[in-house]
mmCIF file of C-alpha atoms in Angstrom:
data_model
loop_
_atom_site.group_PDB
_atom_site.id
_atom_site.type_symbol
_atom_site.label_atom_id
_atom_site.label_comp_id
_atom_site.label_asym_id
_atom_site.label_seq_id
_atom_site.Cartn_x
_atom_site.Cartn_y
_atom_site.Cartn_z
ATOM 1 C CA LYS A 1 -2.473 147.649 41.633
ATOM 2 C CA LEU A 2 -1.785 145.845 44.590
ATOM 3 C CA ASP A 3 -5.553 145.712 45.168
ATOM 4 C CA PHE A 4 -5.915 144.163 41.772
ATOM 5 C CA GLN A 5 -2.791 141.702 42.479
ATOM 6 C CA MET A 6 -4.760 140.375 45.847
ATOM 7 C CA ILE A 7 -7.784 139.894 44.332
ATOM 8 C CA LYS A 8 -5.959 137.617 41.532
ATOM 9 C CA GLU A 9 -4.100 135.791 44.701
ATOM 10 C CA MET A 10 -7.616 135.144 46.635
ATOM 11 C CA GLY A 11 -8.385 133.279 43.746
ATOM 12 C CA PHE A 12 -10.655 135.570 41.737
ATOM 13 C CA ASN A 13 -10.924 135.891 38.005
ATOM 14 C CA SER A 14 -12.700 139.047 37.479
ATOM 15 C CA VAL A 15 -13.797 142.603 38.927
ATOM 16 C CA ARG A 16 -16.629 144.318 38.421
ATOM 17 C CA ILE A 17 -15.434 148.598 37.528
ATOM 18 C CA PRO A 18 -18.661 150.815 37.966
ATOM 19 C CA PHE A 19 -18.346 154.252 36.420
ATOM 20 C CA GLY A 20 -21.085 156.817 35.947
ATOM 21 C CA TRP A 21 -21.741 158.591 32.865
ATOM 22 C CA TRP A 22 -19.659 161.996 33.665
ATOM 23 C CA CYS A 23 -16.585 160.043 33.297
ATOM 24 C CA VAL A 24 -16.698 159.850 29.619
ATOM 25 C CA ASP A 25 -14.789 161.739 27.331
ATOM 26 C CA GLY A 26 -16.547 163.679 24.480
ATOM 27 C CA ILE A 27 -20.141 163.993 26.197
ATOM 28 C CA GLU A 28 -19.985 167.329 25.662
ATOM 29 C CA SER A 29 -20.852 166.499 21.641
ATOM 30 C CA LEU A 30 -24.149 164.627 23.031
ATOM 31 C CA GLY A 31 -25.164 167.933 24.495
ATOM 32 C CA LEU A 32 -24.550 166.923 27.753
ATOM 33 C CA SER A 33 -23.548 168.747 31.041
ATOM 34 C CA ARG A 34 -21.803 167.635 33.966
ATOM 35 C CA GLY A 35 -22.954 170.189 36.484
ATOM 36 C CA ALA A 36 -21.578 169.093 39.972
ATOM 37 C CA LEU A 37 -20.245 165.920 38.975
ATOM 38 C CA VAL A 38 -16.600 165.846 38.098
ATOM 39 C CA GLY A 39 -15.231 164.183 35.404
ATOM 40 C CA PRO A 40 -13.910 163.314 32.280
ATOM 41 C CA ALA A 41 -12.388 160.192 34.289
ATOM 42 C CA MET A 42 -11.474 157.951 31.652
ATOM 43 C CA SER A 43 -7.993 157.586 32.677
ATOM 44 C CA LEU A 44 -8.675 156.132 35.743
ATOM 45 C CA LEU A 45 -10.800 153.573 34.070
ATOM 46 C CA ASP A 46 -7.959 152.917 31.526
ATOM 47 C CA GLN A 47 -5.466 152.336 34.278
ATOM 48 C CA ALA A 48 -7.560 149.981 36.114
ATOM 49 C CA VAL A 49 -8.016 148.066 32.936
ATOM 50 C CA ALA A 50 -4.529 148.161 32.396
ATOM 51 C CA TRP A 51 -3.527 146.505 35.936
ATOM 52 C CA ALA A 52 -6.593 143.987 35.211
ATOM 53 C CA SER A 53 -4.683 142.850 32.382
ATOM 54 C CA GLU A 54 -1.350 143.245 33.708
ATOM 55 C CA THR A 55 -2.861 140.719 36.777
ATOM 56 C CA GLY A 56 -4.228 138.231 34.861
ATOM 57 C CA LEU A 57 -8.127 139.111 35.711
ATOM 58 C CA LYS A 58 -11.017 139.996 33.395
ATOM 59 C CA VAL A 59 -13.503 142.838 33.542
ATOM 60 C CA ILE A 60 -17.228 143.790 33.715
ATOM 61 C CA LEU A 61 -17.716 147.186 32.943
ATOM 62 C CA ASP A 62 -20.559 148.645 34.127
ATOM 63 C CA LEU A 63 -22.280 152.016 33.176
ATOM 64 C CA HIS A 64 -23.534 152.559 37.045
ATOM 65 C CA SER A 65 -25.279 156.004 36.172
ATOM 66 C CA ALA A 66 -26.857 157.504 33.197
ATOM 67 C CA PRO A 67 -27.492 161.021 31.488
ATOM 68 C CA GLY A 68 -31.242 161.895 33.390
ATOM 69 C CA PHE A 69 -30.592 159.171 35.692
ATOM 70 C CA GLN A 70 -32.368 155.439 35.325
ATOM 71 C CA SER A 71 -33.982 156.089 38.865
ATOM 72 C CA GLY A 72 -34.106 158.289 41.913
ATOM 73 C CA HIS A 73 -32.005 156.027 44.370
ATOM 74 C CA GLN A 74 -29.015 157.195 45.174
ATOM 75 C CA ALA A 75 -26.900 154.694 43.461
ATOM 76 C CA THR A 76 -27.285 156.639 40.738
ATOM 77 C CA GLY A 77 -25.119 159.509 41.968
ATOM 78 C CA LYS A 78 -28.020 161.512 42.489
ATOM 79 C CA SER A 79 -31.132 160.707 45.324
ATOM 80 C CA ASP A 80 -33.920 162.426 43.893
ATOM 81 C CA ALA A 81 -37.545 161.534 45.234
ATOM 82 C CA ALA A 82 -39.159 163.534 42.645
ATOM 83 C CA TRP A 83 -37.382 161.578 39.687
ATOM 84 C CA LYS A 84 -39.600 160.349 36.902
ATOM 85 C CA TRP A 85 -38.690 157.629 34.218
ATOM 86 C CA GLN A 86 -39.028 160.190 31.582
ATOM 87 C CA ASN A 87 -36.180 162.289 32.881
ATOM 88 C CA TRP A 88 -33.416 159.487 31.960
ATOM 89 C CA ASN A 89 -32.155 160.130 28.506
ATOM 90 C CA ILE A 90 -31.990 156.807 26.781
ATOM 91 C CA PRO A 91 -30.664 158.135 23.539
ATOM 92 C CA ALA A 92 -27.375 159.797 25.044
ATOM 93 C CA THR A 93 -27.180 156.616 27.098
ATOM 94 C CA VAL A 94 -26.929 154.388 24.291
ATOM 95 C CA ALA A 95 -24.408 156.934 22.565
ATOM 96 C CA ILE A 96 -22.376 156.644 25.855
ATOM 97 C CA LEU A 97 -22.413 153.137 25.849
ATOM 98 C CA GLY A 98 -20.711 153.334 22.391
ATOM 99 C CA LEU A 99 -18.075 155.740 23.106
ATOM 100 C CA VAL A 100 -16.783 153.511 25.999
ATOM 101 C CA ALA A 101 -17.179 150.246 23.413
ATOM 102 C CA LYS A 102 -15.269 151.547 20.813
ATOM 103 C CA ARG A 103 -12.608 152.568 23.440
ATOM 104 C CA TYR A 104 -11.951 149.229 25.273
ATOM 105 C CA SER A 105 -13.194 147.015 22.320
ATOM 106 C CA GLY A 106 -9.382 145.949 21.451
ATOM 107 C CA SER A 107 -8.975 145.025 25.208
ATOM 108 C CA SER A 108 -8.369 141.177 25.749
ATOM 109 C CA ALA A 109 -9.142 142.252 29.442
ATOM 110 C CA VAL A 110 -12.683 143.374 28.967
ATOM 111 C CA ALA A 111 -15.194 140.464 28.993
ATOM 112 C CA ALA A 112 -18.340 141.818 29.831
ATOM 113 C CA PHE A 113 -20.229 144.862 29.909
ATOM 114 C CA CYS A 114 -23.455 145.758 31.755
ATOM 115 C CA VAL A 115 -25.357 148.404 29.471
ATOM 116 C CA ILE A 116 -26.783 149.637 32.884
ATOM 117 C CA ASN A 117 -27.428 149.278 36.575
ATOM 118 C CA GLU A 118 -30.295 148.877 38.172
ATOM 119 C CA PRO A 119 -32.982 150.635 36.167
ATOM 120 C CA SER A 120 -36.117 151.714 37.925
ATOM 121 C CA ASN A 121 -39.310 149.285 37.690
ATOM 122 C CA GLN A 122 -41.193 152.353 37.048
ATOM 123 C CA VAL A 123 -39.405 152.216 33.731
ATOM 124 C CA PRO A 124 -42.139 150.357 31.311
ATOM 125 C CA ALA A 125 -40.861 147.008 30.140
ATOM 126 C CA SER A 126 -41.389 147.758 26.820
ATOM 127 C CA VAL A 127 -38.973 151.118 27.006
ATOM 128 C CA LEU A 128 -36.536 149.259 29.153
ATOM 129 C CA CYS A 129 -36.016 146.144 26.588
ATOM 130 C CA GLY A 130 -36.255 148.423 23.563
ATOM 131 C CA PHE A 131 -33.231 150.649 25.491
ATOM 132 C CA TYR A 132 -31.360 147.047 25.662
ATOM 133 C CA ARG A 133 -31.660 146.571 22.331
ATOM 134 C CA ASP A 134 -30.355 149.730 21.279
ATOM 135 C CA ALA A 135 -27.687 149.328 23.807
ATOM 136 C CA ALA A 136 -26.247 146.047 22.212
ATOM 137 C CA ALA A 137 -26.671 147.031 18.858
ATOM 138 C CA ALA A 138 -24.384 150.074 19.812
ATOM 139 C CA ILE A 139 -21.486 148.233 21.627
ATOM 140 C CA ARG A 140 -21.436 145.319 19.039
ATOM 141 C CA GLY A 141 -21.536 147.956 16.326
ATOM 142 C CA ALA A 142 -18.321 149.511 17.981
ATOM 143 C CA GLY A 143 -16.419 146.232 17.753
ATOM 144 C CA MET A 144 -17.451 144.601 21.274
ATOM 145 C CA LEU A 145 -18.532 141.164 19.085
ATOM 146 C CA ALA A 146 -20.294 138.368 20.551
ATOM 147 C CA GLY A 147 -17.762 135.632 21.708
ATOM 148 C CA LYS A 148 -15.730 138.046 23.284
ATOM 149 C CA VAL A 149 -17.954 140.322 25.287
ATOM 150 C CA THR A 150 -20.968 139.264 27.384
ATOM 151 C CA LEU A 151 -23.667 142.040 27.770
ATOM 152 C CA LEU A 152 -25.316 142.146 30.799
ATOM 153 C CA PHE A 153 -28.727 143.131 31.159
ATOM 154 C CA PRO A 154 -30.331 143.993 34.565
ATOM 155 C CA ALA A 155 -33.538 142.549 35.858
ATOM 156 C CA TYR A 156 -33.837 144.777 38.681
ATOM 157 C CA GLN A 157 -37.029 144.807 40.944
ATOM 158 C CA ARG A 158 -39.501 142.945 38.059
ATOM 159 C CA SER A 159 -40.487 139.841 37.144
ATOM 160 C CA LEU A 160 -38.715 138.270 34.152
ATOM 161 C CA GLN A 161 -41.973 137.777 32.482
ATOM 162 C CA GLU A 162 -42.538 141.085 31.923
ATOM 163 C CA LEU A 163 -39.155 140.939 29.932
ATOM 164 C CA LYS A 164 -39.938 137.811 28.519
ATOM 165 C CA ASP A 165 -43.522 139.241 27.337
ATOM 166 C CA GLN A 166 -41.186 141.460 25.404
ATOM 167 C CA ASN A 167 -39.487 138.563 23.994
ATOM 168 C CA PHE A 168 -36.482 139.494 25.484
ATOM 169 C CA PRO A 169 -33.513 138.587 25.553
ATOM 170 C CA GLY A 170 -34.422 136.569 22.420
ATOM 171 C CA GLY A 171 -32.478 136.691 19.250
ATOM 172 C CA LEU A 172 -29.490 138.325 21.025
ATOM 173 C CA GLN A 173 -25.829 136.761 21.134
ATOM 174 C CA ASP A 174 -23.908 136.026 24.438
ATOM 175 C CA ALA A 175 -26.466 138.006 26.575
ATOM 176 C CA VAL A 176 -27.149 137.166 30.369
ATOM 177 C CA LEU A 177 -29.518 138.818 32.630
ATOM 178 C CA ASP A 178 -27.863 140.852 35.882
ATOM 179 C CA ILE A 179 -29.356 140.242 38.861
ATOM 180 C CA HIS A 180 -28.452 141.203 42.521
ATOM 181 C CA LEU A 181 -28.858 138.963 45.206
ATOM 182 C CA TYR A 182 -29.005 140.851 49.122
ATOM 183 C CA GLN A 183 -30.644 139.144 51.939
ATOM 184 C CA CYS A 184 -30.144 142.548 54.328
ATOM 185 C CA PHE A 185 -32.754 145.012 52.730
ATOM 186 C CA ASP A 186 -36.288 145.393 53.739
ATOM 187 C CA GLN A 187 -38.351 143.798 56.949
ATOM 188 C CA PRO A 188 -38.903 139.661 55.636
ATOM 189 C CA TRP A 189 -35.167 139.383 55.705
ATOM 190 C CA SER A 190 -35.093 140.006 59.693
ATOM 191 C CA TRP A 191 -37.764 137.418 59.949
ATOM 192 C CA LEU A 192 -35.551 134.549 58.561
ATOM 193 C CA GLY A 193 -32.884 132.717 61.214
ATOM 194 C CA ALA A 194 -29.155 131.824 60.185
ATOM 195 C CA GLU A 195 -29.969 128.348 59.203
ATOM 196 C CA GLU A 196 -32.846 130.026 56.623
ATOM 197 C CA HIS A 197 -30.361 132.738 55.518
ATOM 198 C CA LEU A 198 -27.862 129.977 54.442
ATOM 199 C CA ALA A 199 -30.599 127.928 52.698
ATOM 200 C CA ARG A 200 -31.902 131.522 50.673
ATOM 201 C CA ALA A 201 -27.814 132.156 49.960
ATOM 202 C CA SER A 202 -27.526 128.403 48.375
ATOM 203 C CA ASP A 203 -30.913 128.313 46.143
ATOM 204 C CA GLY A 204 -31.409 132.129 45.367
ATOM 205 C CA LYS A 205 -34.998 131.928 46.636
ATOM 206 C CA CYS A 206 -37.077 135.091 47.693
ATOM 207 C CA HIS A 207 -35.488 137.658 45.830
ATOM 208 C CA TRP A 208 -37.139 139.664 42.940
ATOM 209 C CA PRO A 209 -36.425 138.134 40.856
ATOM 210 C CA GLY A 210 -34.560 135.148 41.986
ATOM 211 C CA LEU A 211 -32.279 132.129 40.563
ATOM 212 C CA PRO A 212 -35.388 129.867 40.362
ATOM 213 C CA GLU A 213 -37.552 132.590 38.000
ATOM 214 C CA CYS A 214 -34.354 132.502 35.799
ATOM 215 C CA GLN A 215 -34.411 128.481 35.566
ATOM 216 C CA ASP A 216 -37.865 128.562 35.410
ATOM 217 C CA LEU A 217 -37.822 130.569 31.804
ATOM 218 C CA GLY A 218 -34.670 129.366 30.610
ATOM 219 C CA VAL A 219 -32.697 132.304 30.892
ATOM 220 C CA GLU A 220 -29.035 132.871 31.723
ATOM 221 C CA ALA A 221 -28.196 135.234 34.750
ATOM 222 C CA ALA A 222 -25.165 136.833 36.267
ATOM 223 C CA ILE A 223 -25.082 137.724 39.635
ATOM 224 C CA THR A 224 -22.959 140.745 40.039
ATOM 225 C CA GLU A 225 -23.740 142.223 43.393
ATOM 226 C CA TRP A 226 -24.551 140.265 46.658
ATOM 227 C CA SER A 227 -23.514 140.605 49.804
ATOM 228 C CA LEU A 228 -22.748 138.682 53.316
ATOM 229 C CA ARG A 229 -24.558 141.266 55.455
ATOM 230 C CA LEU A 230 -27.452 139.846 57.170
ATOM 231 C CA PRO A 231 -30.181 142.082 58.592
ATOM 232 C CA ASP A 232 -30.007 143.758 62.031
ATOM 233 C CA TRP A 233 -32.042 141.403 64.338
#
């Protein structure tokens, strides 16, 4: 709880709390097995949400890992070079989002819910946007209503035009894109000097996607991950 108090005292107004699918209670009813993953652990998430409420912070819930995994990257909890997008169990992911949304639908601390973290760009845009719409329906149907809880949908390592071509997020209320801005990964960032890095941090250019693309297409976006770390020159 001291961490939440410190965050509040530093002038921040919210915390993003990532959790994996294996933390959620009741996934056995979906035919899922945790295997070597440790869970359930919703009591810990309950405690974090309570601390946020007590300290006056808002919470961004973030499903950081999905059954079958949304990519082969280690950030999902499992590094798998042989991963294919068909491995991702989308119906179970939607069901889990509904379970979590129902659990926290009465919490005034929860202000946003990111439906998944960094899905692979191997997932076809039509499949991804179909998942996004199903996820929104599940969360809203579980009581997290528009105007109370904002839904975040990642645009990760793909052109926003792919999503616009699927008419996304058209028709969804209180929905914004989730983008991550890092200036420390991949070689091109090492070619920039300190002044250029400051400029890119200010204008959001040179990312995939970046803030200018969001502005050009007229879509709202939230930056939920970023870093002050610079490349190793």
